[in-house]
CSV table of C-alpha atoms in Angstrom, one decimal:
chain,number,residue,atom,x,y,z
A,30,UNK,CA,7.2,14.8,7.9
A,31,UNK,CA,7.7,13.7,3.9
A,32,UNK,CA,4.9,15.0,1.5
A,33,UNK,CA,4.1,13.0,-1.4
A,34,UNK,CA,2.0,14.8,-3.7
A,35,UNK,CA,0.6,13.0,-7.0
A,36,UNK,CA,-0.6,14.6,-10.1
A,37,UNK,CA,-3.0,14.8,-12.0
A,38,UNK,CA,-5.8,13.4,-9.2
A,39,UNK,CA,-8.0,11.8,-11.7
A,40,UNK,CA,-7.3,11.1,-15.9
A,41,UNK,CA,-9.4,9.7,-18.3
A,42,UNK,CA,-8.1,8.3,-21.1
A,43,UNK,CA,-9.4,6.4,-24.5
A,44,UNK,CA,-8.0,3.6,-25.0
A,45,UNK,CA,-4.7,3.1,-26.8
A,46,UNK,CA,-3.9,6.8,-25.4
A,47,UNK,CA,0.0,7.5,-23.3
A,48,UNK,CA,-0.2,9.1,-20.1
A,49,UNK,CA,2.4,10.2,-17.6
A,50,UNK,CA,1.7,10.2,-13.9
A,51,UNK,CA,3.3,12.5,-11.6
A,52,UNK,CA,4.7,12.0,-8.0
A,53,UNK,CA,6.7,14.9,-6.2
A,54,UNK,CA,8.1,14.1,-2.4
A,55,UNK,CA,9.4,17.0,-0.4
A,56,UNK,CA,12.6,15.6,1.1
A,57,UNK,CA,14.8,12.6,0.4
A,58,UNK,CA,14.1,9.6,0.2
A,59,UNK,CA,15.5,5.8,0.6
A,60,UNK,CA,13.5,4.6,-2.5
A,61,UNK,CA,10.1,4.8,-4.1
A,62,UNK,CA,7.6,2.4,-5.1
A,63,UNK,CA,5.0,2.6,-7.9
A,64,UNK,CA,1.4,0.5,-7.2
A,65,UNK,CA,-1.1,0.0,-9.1
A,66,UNK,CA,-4.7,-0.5,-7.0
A,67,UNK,CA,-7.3,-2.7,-9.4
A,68,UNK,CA,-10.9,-2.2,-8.3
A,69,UNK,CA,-10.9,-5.3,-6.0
A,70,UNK,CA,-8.8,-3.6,-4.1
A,71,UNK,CA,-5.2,-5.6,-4.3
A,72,UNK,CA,-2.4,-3.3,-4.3
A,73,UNK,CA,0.3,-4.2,-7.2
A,74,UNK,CA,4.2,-3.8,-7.5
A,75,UNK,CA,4.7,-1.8,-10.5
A,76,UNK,CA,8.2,-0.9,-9.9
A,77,UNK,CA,10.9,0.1,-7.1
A,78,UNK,CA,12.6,2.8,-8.5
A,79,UNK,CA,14.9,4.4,-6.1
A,80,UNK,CA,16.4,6.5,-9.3
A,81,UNK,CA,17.1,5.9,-13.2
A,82,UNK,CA,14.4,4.2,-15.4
A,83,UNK,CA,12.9,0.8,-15.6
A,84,UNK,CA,10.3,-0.5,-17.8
A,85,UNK,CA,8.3,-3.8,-17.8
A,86,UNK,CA,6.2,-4.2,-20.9
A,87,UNK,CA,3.9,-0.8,-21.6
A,88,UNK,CA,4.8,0.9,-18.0
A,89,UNK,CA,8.2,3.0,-17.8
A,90,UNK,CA,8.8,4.7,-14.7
A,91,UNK,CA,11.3,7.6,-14.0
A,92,UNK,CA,13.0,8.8,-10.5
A,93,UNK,CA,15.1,11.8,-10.1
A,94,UNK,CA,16.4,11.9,-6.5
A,95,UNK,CA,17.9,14.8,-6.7
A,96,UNK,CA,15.5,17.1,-8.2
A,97,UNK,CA,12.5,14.8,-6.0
A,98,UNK,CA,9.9,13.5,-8.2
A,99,UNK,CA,8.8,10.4,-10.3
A,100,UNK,CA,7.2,9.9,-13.4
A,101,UNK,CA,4.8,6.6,-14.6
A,102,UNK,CA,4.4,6.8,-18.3
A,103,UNK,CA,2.0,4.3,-19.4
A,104,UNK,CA,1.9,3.6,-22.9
A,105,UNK,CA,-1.2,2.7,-25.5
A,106,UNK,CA,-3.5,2.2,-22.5
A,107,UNK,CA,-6.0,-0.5,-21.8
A,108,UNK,CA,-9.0,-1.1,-20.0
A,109,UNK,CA,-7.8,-3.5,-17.7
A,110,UNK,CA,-5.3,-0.4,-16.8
A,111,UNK,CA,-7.9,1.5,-14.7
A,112,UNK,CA,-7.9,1.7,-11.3
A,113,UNK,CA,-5.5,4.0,-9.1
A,114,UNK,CA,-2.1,4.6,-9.0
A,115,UNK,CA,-0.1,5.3,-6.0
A,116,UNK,CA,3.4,6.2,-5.1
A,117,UNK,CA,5.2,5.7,-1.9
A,118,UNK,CA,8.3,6.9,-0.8
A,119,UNK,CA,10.4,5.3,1.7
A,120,UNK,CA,11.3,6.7,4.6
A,121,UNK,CA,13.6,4.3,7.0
A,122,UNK,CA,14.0,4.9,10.7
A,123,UNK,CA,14.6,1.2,11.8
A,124,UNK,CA,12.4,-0.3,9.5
A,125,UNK,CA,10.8,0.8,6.5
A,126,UNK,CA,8.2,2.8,6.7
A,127,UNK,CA,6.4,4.0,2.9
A,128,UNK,CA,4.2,7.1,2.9
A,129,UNK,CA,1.8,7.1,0.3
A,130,UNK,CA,0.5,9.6,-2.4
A,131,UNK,CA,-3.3,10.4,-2.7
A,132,UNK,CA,-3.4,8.1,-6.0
A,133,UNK,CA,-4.4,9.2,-9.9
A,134,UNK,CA,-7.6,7.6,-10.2
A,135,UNK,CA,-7.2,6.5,-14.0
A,136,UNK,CA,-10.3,5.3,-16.4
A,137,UNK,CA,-9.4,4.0,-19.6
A,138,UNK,CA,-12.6,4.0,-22.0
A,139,UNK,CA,-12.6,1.0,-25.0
B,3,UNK,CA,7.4,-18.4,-4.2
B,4,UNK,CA,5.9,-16.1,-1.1
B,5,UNK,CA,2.1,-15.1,-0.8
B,6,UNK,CA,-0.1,-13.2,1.5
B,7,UNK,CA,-2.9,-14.1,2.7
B,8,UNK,CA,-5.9,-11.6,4.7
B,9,UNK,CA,-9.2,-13.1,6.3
B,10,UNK,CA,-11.8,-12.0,6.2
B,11,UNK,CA,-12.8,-10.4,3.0
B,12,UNK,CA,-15.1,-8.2,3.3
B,13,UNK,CA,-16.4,-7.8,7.2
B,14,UNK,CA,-20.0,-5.7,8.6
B,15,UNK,CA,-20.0,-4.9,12.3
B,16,UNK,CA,-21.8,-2.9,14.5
B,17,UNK,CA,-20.4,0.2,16.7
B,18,UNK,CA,-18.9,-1.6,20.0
B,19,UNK,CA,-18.6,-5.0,18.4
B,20,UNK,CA,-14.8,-6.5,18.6
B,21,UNK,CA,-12.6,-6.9,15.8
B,22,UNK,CA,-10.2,-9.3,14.8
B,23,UNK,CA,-8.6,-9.8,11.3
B,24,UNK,CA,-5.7,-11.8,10.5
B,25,UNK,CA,-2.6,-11.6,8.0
B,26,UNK,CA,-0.3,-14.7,7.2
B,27,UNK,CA,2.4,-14.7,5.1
B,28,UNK,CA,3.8,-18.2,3.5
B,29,UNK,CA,7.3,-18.8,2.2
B,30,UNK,CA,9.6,-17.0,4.0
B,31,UNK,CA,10.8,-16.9,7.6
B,32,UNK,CA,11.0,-13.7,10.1
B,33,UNK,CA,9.5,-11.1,7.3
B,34,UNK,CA,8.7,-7.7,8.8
B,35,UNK,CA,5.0,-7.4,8.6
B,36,UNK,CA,2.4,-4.1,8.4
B,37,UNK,CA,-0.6,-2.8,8.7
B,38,UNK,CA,-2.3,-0.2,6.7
B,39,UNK,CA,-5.6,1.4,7.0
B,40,UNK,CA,-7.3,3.1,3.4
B,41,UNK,CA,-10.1,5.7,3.8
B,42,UNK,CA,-12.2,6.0,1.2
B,43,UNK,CA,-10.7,7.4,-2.0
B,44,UNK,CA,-7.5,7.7,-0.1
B,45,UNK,CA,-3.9,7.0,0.1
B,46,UNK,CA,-2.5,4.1,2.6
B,47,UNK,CA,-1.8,5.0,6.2
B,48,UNK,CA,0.3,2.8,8.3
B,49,UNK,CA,-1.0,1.7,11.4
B,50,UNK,CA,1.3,-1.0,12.7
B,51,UNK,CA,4.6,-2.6,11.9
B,52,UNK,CA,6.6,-5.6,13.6
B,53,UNK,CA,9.6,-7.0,13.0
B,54,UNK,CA,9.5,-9.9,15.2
B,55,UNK,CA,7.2,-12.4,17.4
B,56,UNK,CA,5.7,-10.2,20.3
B,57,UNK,CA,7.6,-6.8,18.8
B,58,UNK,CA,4.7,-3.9,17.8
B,59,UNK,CA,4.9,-0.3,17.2
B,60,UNK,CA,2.5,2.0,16.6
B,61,UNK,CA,2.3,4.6,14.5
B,62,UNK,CA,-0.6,6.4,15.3
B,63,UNK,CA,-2.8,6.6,18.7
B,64,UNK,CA,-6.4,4.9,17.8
B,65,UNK,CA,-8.8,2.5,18.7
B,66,UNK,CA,-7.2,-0.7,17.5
B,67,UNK,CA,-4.0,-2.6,18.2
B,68,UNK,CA,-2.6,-5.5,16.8
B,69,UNK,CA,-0.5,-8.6,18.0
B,70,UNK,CA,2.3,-11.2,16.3
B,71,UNK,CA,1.8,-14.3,17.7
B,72,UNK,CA,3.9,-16.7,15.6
B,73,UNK,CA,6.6,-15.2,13.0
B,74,UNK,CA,4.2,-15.2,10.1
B,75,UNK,CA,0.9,-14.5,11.9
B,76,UNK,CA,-0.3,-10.9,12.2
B,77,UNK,CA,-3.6,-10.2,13.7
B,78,UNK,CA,-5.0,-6.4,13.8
B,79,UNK,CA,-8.0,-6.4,17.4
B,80,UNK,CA,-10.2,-3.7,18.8
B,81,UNK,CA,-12.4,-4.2,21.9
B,82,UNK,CA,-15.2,-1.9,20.5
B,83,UNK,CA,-15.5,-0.7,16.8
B,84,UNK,CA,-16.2,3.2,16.5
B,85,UNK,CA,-17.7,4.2,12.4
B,86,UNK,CA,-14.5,5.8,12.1
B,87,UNK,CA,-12.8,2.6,12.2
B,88,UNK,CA,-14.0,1.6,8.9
B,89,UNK,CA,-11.9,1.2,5.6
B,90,UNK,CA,-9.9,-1.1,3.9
B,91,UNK,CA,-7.2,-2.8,6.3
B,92,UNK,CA,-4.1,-4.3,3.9
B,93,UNK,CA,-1.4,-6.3,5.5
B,94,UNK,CA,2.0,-6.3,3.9
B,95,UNK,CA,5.2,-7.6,4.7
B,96,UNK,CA,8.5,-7.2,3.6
B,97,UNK,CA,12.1,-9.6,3.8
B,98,UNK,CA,14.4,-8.8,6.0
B,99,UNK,CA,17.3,-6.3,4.3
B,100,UNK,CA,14.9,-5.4,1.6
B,101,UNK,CA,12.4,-2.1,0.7
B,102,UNK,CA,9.9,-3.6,-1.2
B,103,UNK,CA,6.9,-4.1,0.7
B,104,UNK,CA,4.1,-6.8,-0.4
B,105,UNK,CA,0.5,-6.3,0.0
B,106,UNK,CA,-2.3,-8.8,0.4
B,107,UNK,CA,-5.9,-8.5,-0.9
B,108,UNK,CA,-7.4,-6.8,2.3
B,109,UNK,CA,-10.2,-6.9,4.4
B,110,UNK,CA,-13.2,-4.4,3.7
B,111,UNK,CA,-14.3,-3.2,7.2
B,112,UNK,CA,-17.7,-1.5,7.7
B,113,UNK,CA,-18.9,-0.4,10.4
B,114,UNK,CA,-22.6,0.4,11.1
């Protein structure tokens, strides 16, 4: 099945730092999502980025299909911008199915 | 606007109690709905999608199932609880035609 490997597994940051999150899948894919997972627990849409680049505010994100990976650059972090990050790829076989990274556990210190 | 909502919260039972949490989704009709199961310090695992009233698949063999009894209801049952069957259970659904998926807040499961 499709691998979805995220990178680094864990970043600390101080805040007001960039950082760029990795996500590598090993086949191709329908689409990807970005989510960010507060420590409450609630998952949140960051972006659907099946390819190109969006950006909403300090988050950009990246997808190149063709070479399989995804990038999540978050700029001058915060500290409500902990938590962990996850990617998920889609993989559609009559309905939409999204495999999921292992997350970047990200702690932003004030 | 649509929203999701998952009941209990937070949830303690013992090995061999039964389970039962439920997902409902409000603002749209005939969504396809999910459920994911997150280990500890893990990614999301899918456990059961529908895509209509009474329609379920599984996507891996375990101890729980799960039911659709009205369009927008989702409800994820197990007879008798094992340890390994706790985690944090998310419902999600998704429109019909569409990718994006949409999580609620889950339910914290332990079991003891």
């Amino acid at each position: 099945g499709i691998q979805v490997e995220q990178s680094p597994p864990d970043l600390i940051l101080q805040e007001g730092a960039n950082s760029t999150l990795r996500c590598n899948f090993s086949d191709s894919v329908n689409n990807l999502q970005w989510f960010h997972q507060n420590p409450w627990g609630q998952l949140i849409n960051l972006f659907y980025i099946p390819s190109g680049t969006k950006q909403n505010g300090r988050l950009s994100a990246t997808t190149v299909a063709t070479e399989r990976y995804s990038l999540l650059y978050i700029s001058s972090s915060q500290t409500t911008d902990s938590g962990v990050y996850f990617c998920a790829v889609l993989f559609s076989g009559g309905y939409n199915k999204l495999i999921f990274g292992a997350g970047t556990r990200l702690a932003v210190h004030p | 606007s649509q929203t999701i909502h998952q009941w209990p919260a937070t949830l303690v039972q013992p090995v061999g109690s039964p389970l039962s949490l439920e997902c409902t989704v409000e603002g749209t009709s005939n969504p396809n709905l999910y459920w994911y199961r997150q280990a500890a310090g893990r990614g999301l695992q899918l456990l059961f999608y529908s895509v209509g009233i009474g329609q379920i698949s599984s996507e891996v063999p375990q101890n729980l199932s799960a039911s659709r009894p009205q369009d927008r209801q989702f409800i994820l049952s197990s007879k008798k609880l094992l340890l390994s069957d706790s985690g944090f259970y998310l419902c999600a659904w998704s429109a019909v035609g569409t990718d994006t998926q949409y999580f609620g807040p889950g339910t914290r499961l332990t079991v003891l």
